[in-house]
Amino acid sequence: MIRRIIALSILIAPLCCFSQAAQWATLPTYDAIENYVDNYLKVYKGTQMGVATLDGKEVVPAQYDHITPFVDGYALALNKMPDSKEWRISAIIQREGMQYTILKDTYYNTKYSYFS
């Protein structure tokens, strides 16, 4: 029994002595990342959020306070109005091709937090 323990220790000891240090291929760009839809991620820079591909290419810039879940293939990119409870609809994101349209006119989301 003792021989088996010694033999096992001799085999395992070299494996425990080696260590590796992780090294970034590129420095991280985002403060947080979470799964969004399909092969896209919701990315955060500070409190601002956007959408990026799995390889880090930003398809919707991280300049919105909130991005809603997709409903009927569309999501809203919202910005909170200062000193108010209102949310300004800043862009509409289309799930197919992850295209987004920035709204030039001012629209507010007062009732529903989803695309309708």
mmCIF file with all atom_site columns, C-alpha atoms in Angstrom:
data_model
loop_
_atom_site.group_PDB
_atom_site.id
_atom_site.type_symbol
_atom_site.label_atom_id
_atom_site.label_alt_id
_atom_site.label_comp_id
_atom_site.label_asym_id
_atom_site.label_entity_id
_atom_site.label_seq_id
_atom_site.pdbx_PDB_ins_code
_atom_site.Cartn_x
_atom_site.Cartn_y
_atom_site.Cartn_z
_atom_site.occupancy
_atom_site.B_iso_or_equiv
_atom_site.pdbx_formal_charge
_atom_site.auth_seq_id
_atom_site.auth_comp_id
_atom_site.auth_asym_id
_atom_site.auth_atom_id
_atom_site.pdbx_PDB_model_num
ATOM 1   C CA . MET A 1 1   ? 0.000   0.000  0.000   1.00 0.00 ? 1   MET A CA 1
ATOM 2   C CA . ILE A 1 2   ? 2.819   2.372  0.915   1.00 0.00 ? 2   ILE A CA 1
ATOM 3   C CA . ARG A 1 3   ? 4.581   1.544  -2.378  1.00 0.00 ? 3   ARG A CA 1
ATOM 4   C CA . ARG A 1 4   ? 1.458   2.479  -4.338  1.00 0.00 ? 4   ARG A CA 1
ATOM 5   C CA . ILE A 1 5   ? 1.178   5.828  -2.547  1.00 0.00 ? 5   ILE A CA 1
ATOM 6   C CA . ILE A 1 6   ? 4.861   6.583  -3.181  1.00 0.00 ? 6   ILE A CA 1
ATOM 7   C CA . ALA A 1 7   ? 4.581   5.560  -6.850  1.00 0.00 ? 7   ALA A CA 1
ATOM 8   C CA . LEU A 1 8   ? 1.449   7.667  -7.289  1.00 0.00 ? 8   LEU A CA 1
ATOM 9   C CA . SER A 1 9   ? 3.167   10.633 -5.594  1.00 0.00 ? 9   SER A CA 1
ATOM 10  C CA . ILE A 1 10  ? 6.141   10.321 -7.927  1.00 0.00 ? 10  ILE A CA 1
ATOM 11  C CA . LEU A 1 11  ? 3.838   10.372 -10.945 1.00 0.00 ? 11  LEU A CA 1
ATOM 12  C CA . ILE A 1 12  ? 1.672   13.273 -9.744  1.00 0.00 ? 12  ILE A CA 1
ATOM 13  C CA . ALA A 1 13  ? 4.401   15.519 -8.259  1.00 0.00 ? 13  ALA A CA 1
ATOM 14  C CA . PRO A 1 14  ? 5.819   16.724 -11.627 1.00 0.00 ? 14  PRO A CA 1
ATOM 15  C CA . LEU A 1 15  ? 2.341   17.700 -12.781 1.00 0.00 ? 15  LEU A CA 1
ATOM 16  C CA . CYS A 1 16  ? 1.837   19.902 -9.733  1.00 0.00 ? 16  CYS A CA 1
ATOM 17  C CA . CYS A 1 17  ? 5.113   21.773 -10.180 1.00 0.00 ? 17  CYS A CA 1
ATOM 18  C CA . PHE A 1 18  ? 4.391   23.352 -13.562 1.00 0.00 ? 18  PHE A CA 1
ATOM 19  C CA . SER A 1 19  ? 2.391   26.531 -13.851 1.00 0.00 ? 19  SER A CA 1
ATOM 20  C CA . GLN A 1 20  ? 1.390   28.779 -16.693 1.00 0.00 ? 20  GLN A CA 1
ATOM 21  C CA . ALA A 1 21  ? 0.569   32.439 -16.720 1.00 0.00 ? 21  ALA A CA 1
ATOM 22  C CA . ALA A 1 22  ? -2.322  33.626 -18.869 1.00 0.00 ? 22  ALA A CA 1
ATOM 23  C CA . GLN A 1 23  ? -1.510  36.414 -21.244 1.00 0.00 ? 23  GLN A CA 1
ATOM 24  C CA . TRP A 1 24  ? -4.008  38.601 -23.127 1.00 0.00 ? 24  TRP A CA 1
ATOM 25  C CA . ALA A 1 25  ? -3.758  38.460 -26.911 1.00 0.00 ? 25  ALA A CA 1
ATOM 26  C CA . THR A 1 26  ? -5.333  41.919 -26.909 1.00 0.00 ? 26  THR A CA 1
ATOM 27  C CA . LEU A 1 27  ? -6.193  43.983 -23.879 1.00 0.00 ? 27  LEU A CA 1
ATOM 28  C CA . PRO A 1 28  ? -9.849  43.831 -22.781 1.00 0.00 ? 28  PRO A CA 1
ATOM 29  C CA . THR A 1 29  ? -11.996 46.640 -24.166 1.00 0.00 ? 29  THR A CA 1
ATOM 30  C CA . TYR A 1 30  ? -15.162 46.166 -22.135 1.00 0.00 ? 30  TYR A CA 1
ATOM 31  C CA . ASP A 1 31  ? -16.013 46.361 -18.451 1.00 0.00 ? 31  ASP A CA 1
ATOM 32  C CA . ALA A 1 32  ? -18.570 43.538 -18.721 1.00 0.00 ? 32  ALA A CA 1
ATOM 33  C CA . ILE A 1 33  ? -19.942 41.131 -21.325 1.00 0.00 ? 33  ILE A CA 1
ATOM 34  C CA . GLU A 1 34  ? -23.115 39.035 -21.354 1.00 0.00 ? 34  GLU A CA 1
ATOM 35  C CA . ASN A 1 35  ? -24.857 36.811 -23.881 1.00 0.00 ? 35  ASN A CA 1
ATOM 36  C CA . TYR A 1 36  ? -27.483 38.605 -25.941 1.00 0.00 ? 36  TYR A CA 1
ATOM 37  C CA . VAL A 1 37  ? -28.912 36.746 -28.965 1.00 0.00 ? 37  VAL A CA 1
ATOM 38  C CA . ASP A 1 38  ? -27.598 34.340 -31.595 1.00 0.00 ? 38  ASP A CA 1
ATOM 39  C CA . ASN A 1 39  ? -23.839 34.947 -31.813 1.00 0.00 ? 39  ASN A CA 1
ATOM 40  C CA . TYR A 1 40  ? -23.926 38.433 -30.327 1.00 0.00 ? 40  TYR A CA 1
ATOM 41  C CA . LEU A 1 41  ? -22.942 39.800 -26.934 1.00 0.00 ? 41  LEU A CA 1
ATOM 42  C CA . LYS A 1 42  ? -24.219 42.755 -24.947 1.00 0.00 ? 42  LYS A CA 1
ATOM 43  C CA . VAL A 1 43  ? -21.090 44.721 -23.995 1.00 0.00 ? 43  VAL A CA 1
ATOM 44  C CA . TYR A 1 44  ? -20.614 47.378 -21.341 1.00 0.00 ? 44  TYR A CA 1
ATOM 45  C CA . LYS A 1 45  ? -18.206 50.303 -21.178 1.00 0.00 ? 45  LYS A CA 1
ATOM 46  C CA . GLY A 1 46  ? -18.880 51.797 -17.776 1.00 0.00 ? 46  GLY A CA 1
ATOM 47  C CA . THR A 1 47  ? -22.656 52.190 -17.606 1.00 0.00 ? 47  THR A CA 1
ATOM 48  C CA . GLN A 1 48  ? -23.096 52.410 -21.378 1.00 0.00 ? 48  GLN A CA 1
ATOM 49  C CA . MET A 1 49  ? -24.017 49.317 -23.394 1.00 0.00 ? 49  MET A CA 1
ATOM 50  C CA . GLY A 1 50  ? -23.806 48.155 -26.977 1.00 0.00 ? 50  GLY A CA 1
ATOM 51  C CA . VAL A 1 51  ? -23.700 44.944 -29.029 1.00 0.00 ? 51  VAL A CA 1
ATOM 52  C CA . ALA A 1 52  ? -20.630 43.103 -30.334 1.00 0.00 ? 52  ALA A CA 1
ATOM 53  C CA . THR A 1 53  ? -19.877 39.901 -32.216 1.00 0.00 ? 53  THR A CA 1
ATOM 54  C CA . LEU A 1 54  ? -18.178 36.974 -30.490 1.00 0.00 ? 54  LEU A CA 1
ATOM 55  C CA . ASP A 1 55  ? -14.804 38.113 -31.847 1.00 0.00 ? 55  ASP A CA 1
ATOM 56  C CA . GLY A 1 56  ? -15.246 41.588 -30.302 1.00 0.00 ? 56  GLY A CA 1
ATOM 57  C CA . LYS A 1 57  ? -16.319 43.636 -33.345 1.00 0.00 ? 57  LYS A CA 1
ATOM 58  C CA . GLU A 1 58  ? -18.746 46.290 -32.132 1.00 0.00 ? 58  GLU A CA 1
ATOM 59  C CA . VAL A 1 59  ? -21.908 46.313 -34.288 1.00 0.00 ? 59  VAL A CA 1
ATOM 60  C CA . VAL A 1 60  ? -23.883 48.709 -32.069 1.00 0.00 ? 60  VAL A CA 1
ATOM 61  C CA . PRO A 1 61  ? -21.600 51.161 -30.257 1.00 0.00 ? 61  PRO A CA 1
ATOM 62  C CA . ALA A 1 62  ? -21.609 51.146 -26.460 1.00 0.00 ? 62  ALA A CA 1
ATOM 63  C CA . GLN A 1 63  ? -23.320 54.512 -26.067 1.00 0.00 ? 63  GLN A CA 1
ATOM 64  C CA . TYR A 1 64  ? -26.775 53.562 -24.771 1.00 0.00 ? 64  TYR A CA 1
ATOM 65  C CA . ASP A 1 65  ? -28.096 53.348 -21.214 1.00 0.00 ? 65  ASP A CA 1
ATOM 66  C CA . HIS A 1 66  ? -30.270 50.316 -21.963 1.00 0.00 ? 66  HIS A CA 1
ATOM 67  C CA . ILE A 1 67  ? -30.932 47.904 -24.828 1.00 0.00 ? 67  ILE A CA 1
ATOM 68  C CA . THR A 1 68  ? -34.192 45.962 -24.640 1.00 0.00 ? 68  THR A CA 1
ATOM 69  C CA . PRO A 1 69  ? -34.650 42.286 -25.518 1.00 0.00 ? 69  PRO A CA 1
ATOM 70  C CA . PHE A 1 70  ? -35.813 41.540 -29.065 1.00 0.00 ? 70  PHE A CA 1
ATOM 71  C CA . VAL A 1 71  ? -39.547 41.367 -29.711 1.00 0.00 ? 71  VAL A CA 1
ATOM 72  C CA . ASP A 1 72  ? -40.760 40.507 -33.227 1.00 0.00 ? 72  ASP A CA 1
ATOM 73  C CA . GLY A 1 73  ? -37.180 40.907 -34.504 1.00 0.00 ? 73  GLY A CA 1
ATOM 74  C CA . TYR A 1 74  ? -36.564 44.415 -33.119 1.00 0.00 ? 74  TYR A CA 1
ATOM 75  C CA . ALA A 1 75  ? -35.033 45.938 -29.988 1.00 0.00 ? 75  ALA A CA 1
ATOM 76  C CA . LEU A 1 76  ? -34.783 49.485 -28.688 1.00 0.00 ? 76  LEU A CA 1
ATOM 77  C CA . ALA A 1 77  ? -31.628 51.328 -27.680 1.00 0.00 ? 77  ALA A CA 1
ATOM 78  C CA . LEU A 1 78  ? -32.625 53.773 -24.948 1.00 0.00 ? 78  LEU A CA 1
ATOM 79  C CA . ASN A 1 79  ? -31.001 56.670 -23.147 1.00 0.00 ? 79  ASN A CA 1
ATOM 80  C CA . LYS A 1 80  ? -32.241 57.943 -19.786 1.00 0.00 ? 80  LYS A CA 1
ATOM 81  C CA . MET A 1 81  ? -33.159 61.614 -19.835 1.00 0.00 ? 81  MET A CA 1
ATOM 82  C CA . PRO A 1 82  ? -31.319 63.611 -17.160 1.00 0.00 ? 82  PRO A CA 1
ATOM 83  C CA . ASP A 1 83  ? -33.455 64.678 -14.173 1.00 0.00 ? 83  ASP A CA 1
ATOM 84  C CA . SER A 1 84  ? -36.423 62.696 -15.513 1.00 0.00 ? 84  SER A CA 1
ATOM 85  C CA . LYS A 1 85  ? -37.971 59.243 -15.443 1.00 0.00 ? 85  LYS A CA 1
ATOM 86  C CA . GLU A 1 86  ? -38.328 59.227 -19.227 1.00 0.00 ? 86  GLU A CA 1
ATOM 87  C CA . TRP A 1 87  ? -36.318 57.116 -21.631 1.00 0.00 ? 87  TRP A CA 1
ATOM 88  C CA . ARG A 1 88  ? -35.459 58.517 -25.069 1.00 0.00 ? 88  ARG A CA 1
ATOM 89  C CA . ILE A 1 89  ? -35.552 56.000 -27.914 1.00 0.00 ? 89  ILE A CA 1
ATOM 90  C CA . SER A 1 90  ? -32.196 56.627 -29.557 1.00 0.00 ? 90  SER A CA 1
ATOM 91  C CA . ALA A 1 91  ? -32.042 53.728 -32.028 1.00 0.00 ? 91  ALA A CA 1
ATOM 92  C CA . ILE A 1 92  ? -33.947 50.703 -33.295 1.00 0.00 ? 92  ILE A CA 1
ATOM 93  C CA . ILE A 1 93  ? -31.961 47.478 -33.681 1.00 0.00 ? 93  ILE A CA 1
ATOM 94  C CA . GLN A 1 94  ? -33.034 44.872 -36.229 1.00 0.00 ? 94  GLN A CA 1
ATOM 95  C CA . ARG A 1 95  ? -32.140 41.304 -35.249 1.00 0.00 ? 95  ARG A CA 1
ATOM 96  C CA . GLU A 1 96  ? -31.622 40.124 -38.832 1.00 0.00 ? 96  GLU A CA 1
ATOM 97  C CA . GLY A 1 97  ? -28.115 41.238 -39.725 1.00 0.00 ? 97  GLY A CA 1
ATOM 98  C CA . MET A 1 98  ? -27.914 43.206 -36.455 1.00 0.00 ? 98  MET A CA 1
ATOM 99  C CA . GLN A 1 99  ? -28.514 46.483 -38.279 1.00 0.00 ? 99  GLN A CA 1
ATOM 100 C CA . TYR A 1 100 ? -29.478 49.540 -36.300 1.00 0.00 ? 100 TYR A CA 1
ATOM 101 C CA . THR A 1 101 ? -31.070 52.846 -37.204 1.00 0.00 ? 101 THR A CA 1
ATOM 102 C CA . ILE A 1 102 ? -30.313 55.967 -35.192 1.00 0.00 ? 102 ILE A CA 1
ATOM 103 C CA . LEU A 1 103 ? -33.427 58.108 -34.721 1.00 0.00 ? 103 LEU A CA 1
ATOM 104 C CA . LYS A 1 104 ? -32.931 61.787 -35.482 1.00 0.00 ? 104 LYS A CA 1
ATOM 105 C CA . ASP A 1 105 ? -36.325 62.844 -34.142 1.00 0.00 ? 105 ASP A CA 1
ATOM 106 C CA . THR A 1 106 ? -37.056 62.638 -30.430 1.00 0.00 ? 106 THR A CA 1
ATOM 107 C CA . TYR A 1 107 ? -39.271 59.794 -29.267 1.00 0.00 ? 107 TYR A CA 1
ATOM 108 C CA . TYR A 1 108 ? -39.878 58.785 -25.677 1.00 0.00 ? 108 TYR A CA 1
ATOM 109 C CA . ASN A 1 109 ? -40.659 55.373 -24.266 1.00 0.00 ? 109 ASN A CA 1
ATOM 110 C CA . THR A 1 110 ? -43.178 56.047 -21.528 1.00 0.00 ? 110 THR A CA 1
ATOM 111 C CA . LYS A 1 111 ? -45.364 52.928 -21.304 1.00 0.00 ? 111 LYS A CA 1
ATOM 112 C CA . TYR A 1 112 ? -43.581 49.852 -22.637 1.00 0.00 ? 112 TYR A CA 1
ATOM 113 C CA . SER A 1 113 ? -39.927 48.928 -22.458 1.00 0.00 ? 113 SER A CA 1
ATOM 114 C CA . TYR A 1 114 ? -40.105 46.770 -25.591 1.00 0.00 ? 114 TYR A CA 1
ATOM 115 C CA . PHE A 1 115 ? -40.442 47.429 -29.283 1.00 0.00 ? 115 PHE A CA 1
ATOM 116 C CA . SER A 1 116 ? -44.079 47.698 -30.306 1.00 0.00 ? 116 SER A CA 1
#
